PDB file of C-alpha atoms in Angstrom:
ATOM      1  CA  MET A   1     120.432 114.916  77.259  1.00 38.00           C
ATOM      2  CA  SER A   2     120.687 116.250  80.794  1.00 44.00           C
ATOM      3  CA  HIS A   3     120.180 119.835  81.766  1.00 50.00           C
ATOM      4  CA  SER A   4     121.424 122.001  84.590  1.00 45.00           C
ATOM      5  CA  PRO A   5     119.213 124.090  86.852  1.00 43.00           C
ATOM      6  CA  THR A   6     118.866 127.599  85.467  1.00 47.00           C
ATOM      7  CA  SER A   7     117.444 129.069  88.663  1.00 51.00           C
ATOM      8  CA  PRO A   8     117.622 128.274  92.389  1.00 62.00           C
ATOM      9  CA  ARG A   9     114.877 126.263  94.044  1.00 84.00           C
ATOM     10  CA  HIS A  10     111.749 128.368  94.415  1.00 95.00           C
ATOM     11  CA  THR A  11     108.834 127.471  96.677  1.00 97.00           C
ATOM     12  CA  THR A  12     105.226 128.552  96.208  1.00 98.00           C
ATOM     13  CA  MET A  13     102.722 128.023  99.010  1.00 98.00           C
ATOM     14  CA  LEU A  14      99.340 126.930  97.677  1.00 98.00           C
ATOM     15  CA  ARG A  15      96.283 127.439  99.854  1.00 95.00           C
ATOM     16  CA  HIS A  16      94.215 124.244  99.700  1.00 93.00           C
ATOM     17  CA  GLY A  17      91.247 124.315 102.062  1.00 90.00           C
ATOM     18  CA  ARG A  18      92.810 124.858 105.479  1.00 90.00           C
ATOM     19  CA  ILE A  19      96.194 123.523 104.406  1.00 94.00           C
ATOM     20  CA  ASP A  20      99.176 125.339 102.914  1.00 97.00           C
ATOM     21  CA  LEU A  21     100.936 123.099 100.406  1.00 98.00           C
ATOM     22  CA  ALA A  22     104.584 123.657  99.481  1.00 98.00           C
ATOM     23  CA  LEU A  23     105.181 123.358  95.734  1.00 98.00           C
ATOM     24  CA  HIS A  24     108.870 123.543  94.856  1.00 98.00           C
ATOM     25  CA  ARG A  25     110.168 124.477  91.419  1.00 98.00           C
ATOM     26  CA  LEU A  26     113.439 122.543  91.359  1.00 97.00           C
ATOM     27  CA  VAL A  27     114.601 123.096  87.794  1.00 95.00           C
ATOM     28  CA  ASP A  28     113.707 125.465  84.991  1.00 94.00           C
ATOM     29  CA  GLY A  29     113.677 124.177  81.444  1.00 92.00           C
ATOM     30  CA  GLU A  30     111.931 124.123  78.104  1.00 92.00           C
ATOM     31  CA  GLY A  31     109.259 121.593  77.305  1.00 94.00           C
ATOM     32  CA  PRO A  32     106.687 119.611  79.281  1.00 97.00           C
ATOM     33  CA  SER A  33     106.701 119.838  83.068  1.00 98.00           C
ATOM     34  CA  LEU A  34     107.431 116.979  85.470  1.00 99.00           C
ATOM     35  CA  LEU A  35     105.836 116.848  88.931  1.00 99.00           C
ATOM     36  CA  LEU A  36     107.553 114.690  91.569  1.00 99.00           C
ATOM     37  CA  LEU A  37     105.466 113.118  94.353  1.00 99.00           C
ATOM     38  CA  HIS A  38     107.461 111.776  97.308  1.00 98.00           C
ATOM     39  CA  GLY A  39     107.015 108.675  99.447  1.00 98.00           C
ATOM     40  CA  LEU A  40     105.483 108.280 102.899  1.00 97.00           C
ATOM     41  CA  GLY A  41     107.367 110.296 105.514  1.00 96.00           C
ATOM     42  CA  GLU A  42     109.554 111.988 102.911  1.00 98.00           C
ATOM     43  CA  ALA A  43     109.653 115.477 101.409  1.00 98.00           C
ATOM     44  CA  THR A  44     110.677 116.971  98.087  1.00 98.00           C
ATOM     45  CA  PRO A  45     114.463 116.643  97.664  1.00 95.00           C
ATOM     46  CA  ALA A  46     116.657 119.724  97.376  1.00 94.00           C
ATOM     47  CA  GLU A  47     117.287 118.798  93.755  1.00 94.00           C
ATOM     48  CA  PRO A  48     116.051 116.058  91.422  1.00 95.00           C
ATOM     49  CA  PRO A  49     117.836 112.691  91.568  1.00 93.00           C
ATOM     50  CA  PRO A  50     120.410 112.213  88.782  1.00 94.00           C
ATOM     51  CA  SER A  51     118.207 109.604  87.090  1.00 93.00           C
ATOM     52  CA  VAL A  52     115.510 112.263  86.758  1.00 97.00           C
ATOM     53  CA  ALA A  53     117.563 115.364  85.988  1.00 93.00           C
ATOM     54  CA  GLY A  54     119.572 113.460  83.398  1.00 93.00           C
ATOM     55  CA  ALA A  55     116.495 112.370  81.462  1.00 96.00           C
ATOM     56  CA  TRP A  56     114.124 115.357  81.654  1.00 97.00           C
ATOM     57  CA  ARG A  57     114.778 118.710  79.982  1.00 94.00           C
ATOM     58  CA  GLY A  58     111.592 120.524  80.960  1.00 96.00           C
ATOM     59  CA  PRO A  59     110.704 122.222  84.255  1.00 97.00           C
ATOM     60  CA  ILE A  60     110.739 119.932  87.296  1.00 98.00           C
ATOM     61  CA  TYR A  61     108.497 120.520  90.316  1.00 98.00           C
ATOM     62  CA  GLY A  62     108.094 118.696  93.608  1.00 98.00           C
ATOM     63  CA  LEU A  63     105.122 118.766  95.982  1.00 99.00           C
ATOM     64  CA  ASP A  64     105.212 118.265  99.745  1.00 98.00           C
ATOM     65  CA  PHE A  65     102.035 116.401 100.695  1.00 98.00           C
ATOM     66  CA  THR A  66      99.892 117.503 103.626  1.00 98.00           C
ATOM     67  CA  GLY A  67     101.768 116.773 106.861  1.00 97.00           C
ATOM     68  CA  HIS A  68     105.096 116.419 105.072  1.00 98.00           C
ATOM     69  CA  GLY A  69     108.042 118.694 104.336  1.00 97.00           C
ATOM     70  CA  ALA A  70     107.182 122.389 104.337  1.00 97.00           C
ATOM     71  CA  SER A  71     103.414 121.838 104.032  1.00 98.00           C
ATOM     72  CA  SER A  72     101.167 122.417 107.022  1.00 96.00           C
ATOM     73  CA  ILE A  73      99.795 119.783 109.394  1.00 96.00           C
ATOM     74  CA  PRO A  74      96.063 119.242 110.016  1.00 93.00           C
ATOM     75  CA  ARG A  75      94.853 118.795 113.580  1.00 87.00           C
ATOM     76  CA  GLY A  76      93.918 115.247 114.532  1.00 82.00           C
ATOM     77  CA  GLY A  77      95.023 113.374 111.435  1.00 88.00           C
ATOM     78  CA  GLY A  78      92.389 112.074 109.029  1.00 90.00           C
ATOM     79  CA  TYR A  79      94.828 111.126 106.262  1.00 95.00           C
ATOM     80  CA  THR A  80      93.847 108.977 103.274  1.00 94.00           C
ATOM     81  CA  SER A  81      95.318 108.472  99.825  1.00 96.00           C
ATOM     82  CA  GLU A  82      92.429 110.524  98.469  1.00 96.00           C
ATOM     83  CA  THR A  83      93.550 113.433 100.660  1.00 95.00           C
ATOM     84  CA  LEU A  84      96.933 113.346  98.957  1.00 98.00           C
ATOM     85  CA  VAL A  85      95.362 112.993  95.511  1.00 98.00           C
ATOM     86  CA  ALA A  86      93.563 116.268  96.225  1.00 98.00           C
ATOM     87  CA  ASP A  87      96.902 117.803  97.263  1.00 98.00           C
ATOM     88  CA  ALA A  88      98.494 116.739  93.987  1.00 99.00           C
ATOM     89  CA  ASP A  89      95.491 117.976  92.029  1.00 98.00           C
ATOM     90  CA  ALA A  90      95.940 121.435  93.566  1.00 98.00           C
ATOM     91  CA  ALA A  91      99.586 121.409  92.488  1.00 98.00           C
ATOM     92  CA  LEU A  92      98.616 120.251  89.003  1.00 98.00           C
ATOM     93  CA  ARG A  93      96.155 123.122  88.646  1.00 98.00           C
ATOM     94  CA  HIS A  94      98.990 125.525  89.458  1.00 98.00           C
ATOM     95  CA  VAL A  95     101.459 123.906  87.045  1.00 98.00           C
ATOM     96  CA  GLY A  96      98.846 123.478  84.324  1.00 96.00           C
ATOM     97  CA  SER A  97      99.911 120.147  82.836  1.00 97.00           C
ATOM     98  CA  ALA A  98     102.608 117.690  83.850  1.00 99.00           C
ATOM     99  CA  VAL A  99     103.915 114.173  83.670  1.00 99.00           C
ATOM    100  CA  LEU A 100     103.759 112.681  87.166  1.00 99.00           C
ATOM    101  CA  MET A 101     106.474 110.618  88.814  1.00 99.00           C
ATOM    102  CA  GLY A 102     105.716 109.127  92.213  1.00 99.00           C
ATOM    103  CA  ARG A 103     107.818 107.257  94.770  1.00 98.00           C
ATOM    104  CA  GLY A 104     106.199 104.728  97.062  1.00 97.00           C
ATOM    105  CA  LEU A 105     102.981 106.231  98.379  1.00 98.00           C
ATOM    106  CA  GLY A 106     103.451 108.991  95.812  1.00 98.00           C
ATOM    107  CA  ALA A 107     103.325 106.376  93.037  1.00 98.00           C
ATOM    108  CA  TYR A 108      99.847 105.275  94.090  1.00 98.00           C
ATOM    109  CA  VAL A 109      98.705 108.890  94.366  1.00 98.00           C
ATOM    110  CA  ALA A 110     100.207 109.715  90.963  1.00 99.00           C
ATOM    111  CA  MET A 111      98.383 106.869  89.242  1.00 98.00           C
ATOM    112  CA  ILE A 112      95.013 107.802  90.737  1.00 98.00           C
ATOM    113  CA  LEU A 113      95.415 111.453  89.740  1.00 99.00           C
ATOM    114  CA  ALA A 114      96.609 110.513  86.249  1.00 99.00           C
ATOM    115  CA  GLY A 115      93.451 108.450  85.794  1.00 98.00           C
ATOM    116  CA  LEU A 116      91.262 111.317  86.971  1.00 98.00           C
ATOM    117  CA  ARG A 117      93.019 114.043  84.966  1.00 98.00           C
ATOM    118  CA  THR A 118      93.875 112.352  81.697  1.00 98.00           C
ATOM    119  CA  GLU A 119      93.916 115.611  79.723  1.00 98.00           C
ATOM    120  CA  GLU A 120      96.300 117.369  82.113  1.00 98.00           C
ATOM    121  CA  VAL A 121      98.519 114.332  82.803  1.00 99.00           C
ATOM    122  CA  PRO A 122     100.005 112.818  79.626  1.00 98.00           C
ATOM    123  CA  GLY A 123     102.072 110.225  81.458  1.00 99.00           C
ATOM    124  CA  VAL A 124     102.936 108.723  84.828  1.00 99.00           C
ATOM    125  CA  VAL A 125     105.954 106.877  86.251  1.00 99.00           C
ATOM    126  CA  LEU A 126     105.636 104.612  89.304  1.00 99.00           C
ATOM    127  CA  ALA A 127     108.836 104.074  91.310  1.00 98.00           C
ATOM    128  CA  ASP A 128     109.967 102.426  94.545  1.00 97.00           C
ATOM    129  CA  GLY A 129     109.771 104.293  97.831  1.00 97.00           C
ATOM    130  CA  PRO A 130     108.293 104.294 101.353  1.00 96.00           C
ATOM    131  CA  GLY A 131     104.612 103.463 101.619  1.00 95.00           C
ATOM    132  CA  ILE A 132     104.287 101.629  98.317  1.00 93.00           C
ATOM    133  CA  ALA A 133     102.462  98.675  99.901  1.00 92.00           C
ATOM    134  CA  GLY A 134      99.928 100.585 101.994  1.00 85.00           C
ATOM    135  CA  GLY A 135      97.621  98.533 104.169  1.00 77.00           C
ATOM    136  CA  GLY A 136      96.920  95.714 101.741  1.00 69.00           C
ATOM    137  CA  THR A 137      93.977  95.092  99.442  1.00 68.00           C
ATOM    138  CA  GLU A 138      91.200  94.576 102.011  1.00 65.00           C
ATOM    139  CA  PRO A 139      90.123  96.375 105.199  1.00 61.00           C
ATOM    140  CA  GLY A 140      91.782  94.979 108.302  1.00 56.00           C
ATOM    141  CA  SER A 141      91.051  95.432 111.986  1.00 54.00           C
ATOM    142  CA  PRO A 142      88.383  98.018 112.871  1.00 53.00           C
ATOM    143  CA  SER A 143      90.562  99.194 115.758  1.00 55.00           C
ATOM    144  CA  ILE A 144      91.678 102.817 115.830  1.00 55.00           C
ATOM    145  CA  VAL A 145      95.189 103.376 114.529  1.00 59.00           C
ATOM    146  CA  ALA A 146      97.245 105.856 116.554  1.00 59.00           C
ATOM    147  CA  PRO A 147     100.893 106.903 116.392  1.00 63.00           C
ATOM    148  CA  ALA A 148     103.210 105.069 118.783  1.00 58.00           C
ATOM    149  CA  GLN A 149     105.182 108.268 119.321  1.00 63.00           C
ATOM    150  CA  MET A 150     104.268 111.927 118.919  1.00 68.00           C
ATOM    151  CA  TRP A 151     106.568 114.796 117.952  1.00 71.00           C
ATOM    152  CA  GLU A 152     106.243 118.283 116.553  1.00 80.00           C
ATOM    153  CA  GLY A 153     106.843 119.099 112.929  1.00 84.00           C
ATOM    154  CA  THR A 154     106.836 116.966 109.805  1.00 89.00           C
ATOM    155  CA  PRO A 155     106.351 114.235 108.939  1.00 95.00           C
ATOM    156  CA  ASP A 156     103.172 114.223 110.978  1.00 95.00           C
ATOM    157  CA  PRO A 157     103.011 111.037 113.125  1.00 93.00           C
ATOM    158  CA  TRP A 158      99.332 110.706 112.209  1.00 93.00           C
ATOM    159  CA  ALA A 159     100.250 110.655 108.520  1.00 95.00           C
ATOM    160  CA  LEU A 160     102.718 107.830 109.080  1.00 93.00           C
ATOM    161  CA  ALA A 161     100.226 105.791 111.106  1.00 90.00           C
ATOM    162  CA  GLU A 162      97.161 106.280 108.924  1.00 93.00           C
ATOM    163  CA  LEU A 163      98.692 106.182 105.444  1.00 94.00           C
ATOM    164  CA  ALA A 164     100.689 103.040 106.241  1.00 91.00           C
ATOM    165  CA  THR A 165      97.375 101.197 106.687  1.00 89.00           C
ATOM    166  CA  ASP A 166      95.482 102.791 103.784  1.00 90.00           C
ATOM    167  CA  VAL A 167      93.683 100.038 101.827  1.00 91.00           C
ATOM    168  CA  ARG A 168      94.483  99.623  98.112  1.00 93.00           C
ATOM    169  CA  PRO A 169      92.154  97.173  96.325  1.00 94.00           C
ATOM    170  CA  GLN A 170      93.570  95.579  93.176  1.00 95.00           C
ATOM    171  CA  ASP A 171      90.493  96.207  91.039  1.00 96.00           C
ATOM    172  CA  TYR A 172      90.487  99.867  92.093  1.00 96.00           C
ATOM    173  CA  ALA A 173      94.094 100.285  90.959  1.00 97.00           C
ATOM    174  CA  GLN A 174      93.387  98.437  87.716  1.00 98.00           C
ATOM    175  CA  ALA A 175      90.472 100.722  86.922  1.00 98.00           C
ATOM    176  CA  PHE A 176      92.656 103.823  87.082  1.00 98.00           C
ATOM    177  CA  ALA A 177      95.381 102.144  85.044  1.00 99.00           C
ATOM    178  CA  ARG A 178      92.788 101.462  82.338  1.00 98.00           C
ATOM    179  CA  PHE A 179      91.601 105.075  82.415  1.00 98.00           C
ATOM    180  CA  ILE A 180      95.176 106.173  81.717  1.00 99.00           C
ATOM    181  CA  LEU A 181      95.820 103.645  78.962  1.00 98.00           C
ATOM    182  CA  THR A 182      92.567 104.202  77.066  1.00 98.00           C
ATOM    183  CA  ALA A 183      92.964 107.991  77.200  1.00 98.00           C
ATOM    184  CA  HIS A 184      96.305 107.877  75.366  1.00 97.00           C
ATOM    185  CA  PRO A 185      96.064 105.343  72.517  1.00 94.00           C
ATOM    186  CA  GLY A 186      99.189 104.838  70.460  1.00 91.00           C
ATOM    187  CA  ARG A 187     101.460 105.991  73.289  1.00 94.00           C
ATOM    188  CA  HIS A 188     102.993 104.490  76.437  1.00 97.00           C
ATOM    189  CA  PRO A 189     101.565 106.701  79.202  1.00 99.00           C
ATOM    190  CA  LEU A 190     102.065 104.332  82.163  1.00 99.00           C
ATOM    191  CA  TRP A 191     105.480 103.073  83.259  1.00 99.00           C
ATOM    192  CA  VAL A 192     106.290 100.862  86.252  1.00 99.00           C
ATOM    193  CA  CYS A 193     109.891 101.254  87.443  1.00 98.00           C
ATOM    194  CA  ALA A 194     109.397  99.774  90.909  1.00 98.00           C
ATOM    195  CA  HIS A 195     111.058  96.531  91.975  1.00 97.00           C
ATOM    196  CA  VAL A 196     108.837  96.134  95.053  1.00 96.00           C
ATOM    197  CA  ARG A 197     105.391  95.196  93.785  1.00 96.00           C
ATOM    198  CA  PRO A 198     102.543  94.770  96.254  1.00 96.00           C
ATOM    199  CA  PRO A 199      99.307  93.227  94.921  1.00 96.00           C
ATOM    200  CA  TRP A 200      97.849  96.525  93.680  1.00 97.00           C
ATOM    201  CA  LEU A 201     100.948  97.208  91.587  1.00 98.00           C
ATOM    202  CA  GLU A 202     101.130  93.646  90.258  1.00 97.00           C
ATOM    203  CA  ALA A 203      97.564  94.129  89.059  1.00 97.00           C
ATOM    204  CA  VAL A 204      98.596  97.311  87.250  1.00 98.00           C
ATOM    205  CA  VAL A 205     101.581  95.608  85.580  1.00 98.00           C
ATOM    206  CA  ASP A 206      99.253  92.897  84.254  1.00 98.00           C
ATOM    207  CA  GLU A 207      97.342  95.469  82.191  1.00 98.00           C
ATOM    208  CA  ALA A 208      98.167  95.395  78.469  1.00 97.00           C
ATOM    209  CA  GLY A 209     100.057  98.523  77.474  1.00 97.00           C
ATOM    210  CA  VAL A 210     101.889  99.102  80.760  1.00 98.00           C
ATOM    211  CA  LEU A 211     105.658  99.291  80.231  1.00 98.00           C
ATOM    212  CA  GLU A 212     108.422  98.322  82.647  1.00 98.00           C
ATOM    213  CA  GLY A 213     111.942  99.736  82.748  1.00 98.00           C
ATOM    214  CA  SER A 214     114.260 102.225  84.389  1.00 98.00           C
ATOM    215  CA  ILE A 215     113.271 105.719  85.446  1.00 98.00           C
ATOM    216  CA  ALA A 216     115.568 107.169  82.791  1.00 97.00           C
ATOM    217  CA  ASP A 217     113.967 105.002  80.083  1.00 98.00           C
ATOM    218  CA  ALA A 218     110.478 105.995  81.190  1.00 98.00           C
ATOM    219  CA  LEU A 219     111.141 109.732  81.304  1.00 98.00           C
ATOM    220  CA  THR A 220     113.050 109.731  78.024  1.00 97.00           C
ATOM    221  CA  ASP A 221     110.212 107.897  76.270  1.00 97.00           C
ATOM    222  CA  LEU A 222     107.526 110.150  77.716  1.00 98.00           C
ATOM    223  CA  GLU A 223     109.377 113.356  76.888  1.00 96.00           C
ATOM    224  CA  ARG A 224     110.037 112.151  73.347  1.00 95.00           C
ATOM    225  CA  SER A 225     106.363 111.280  72.843  1.00 96.00           C
ATOM    226  CA  LEU A 226     105.339 114.792  73.919  1.00 95.00           C
ATOM    227  CA  ALA A 227     107.816 116.641  71.700  1.00 86.00           C
TER     228      ALA A 227
END
């Protein structure tokens, strides 16, 4: 059953090191929380997509990663997936506990955090979006990556340049998938809803216990299992 927002979008700024992270509460509700993690170069939407809002009755949050949306921009770049995992971990500490749903780059970040915080994250949904492929499974050229064009504001050009080449080894992704699956026996904590599947995601899908389906199916199943 779908629900309607019971309050307007509210944004909380979280101090994380030298960065201010924008955590948006998109929808109020009763039940488990859902934390949305956007793709590379994106920001939290003004409201959840229909496929999400129609399948989740609890509170829905969205985080703007460092250098994206309403979050602040570091000087000189230095972006990695691990940087964004730390961002999401700060948001999770504020929310308390949440199912994670990530798009593109956010899907990779969501899976890593879910494997690190198995008690706080009862489930994770991986969906299509910008930055899902990253920079492949092995390190490439040792040359310095720099933005082709600079501008002020978000998304930070350094984020686009550096995170697009972030390496994602298959065995590394598989290890975190296994952490998630073994922490929640008897349930289906890891769903892949993405159609674009780079090698790291193919490796995740190959793990026994990973389910595939639509976003609505994934969220409905996860919410039901947490009731």
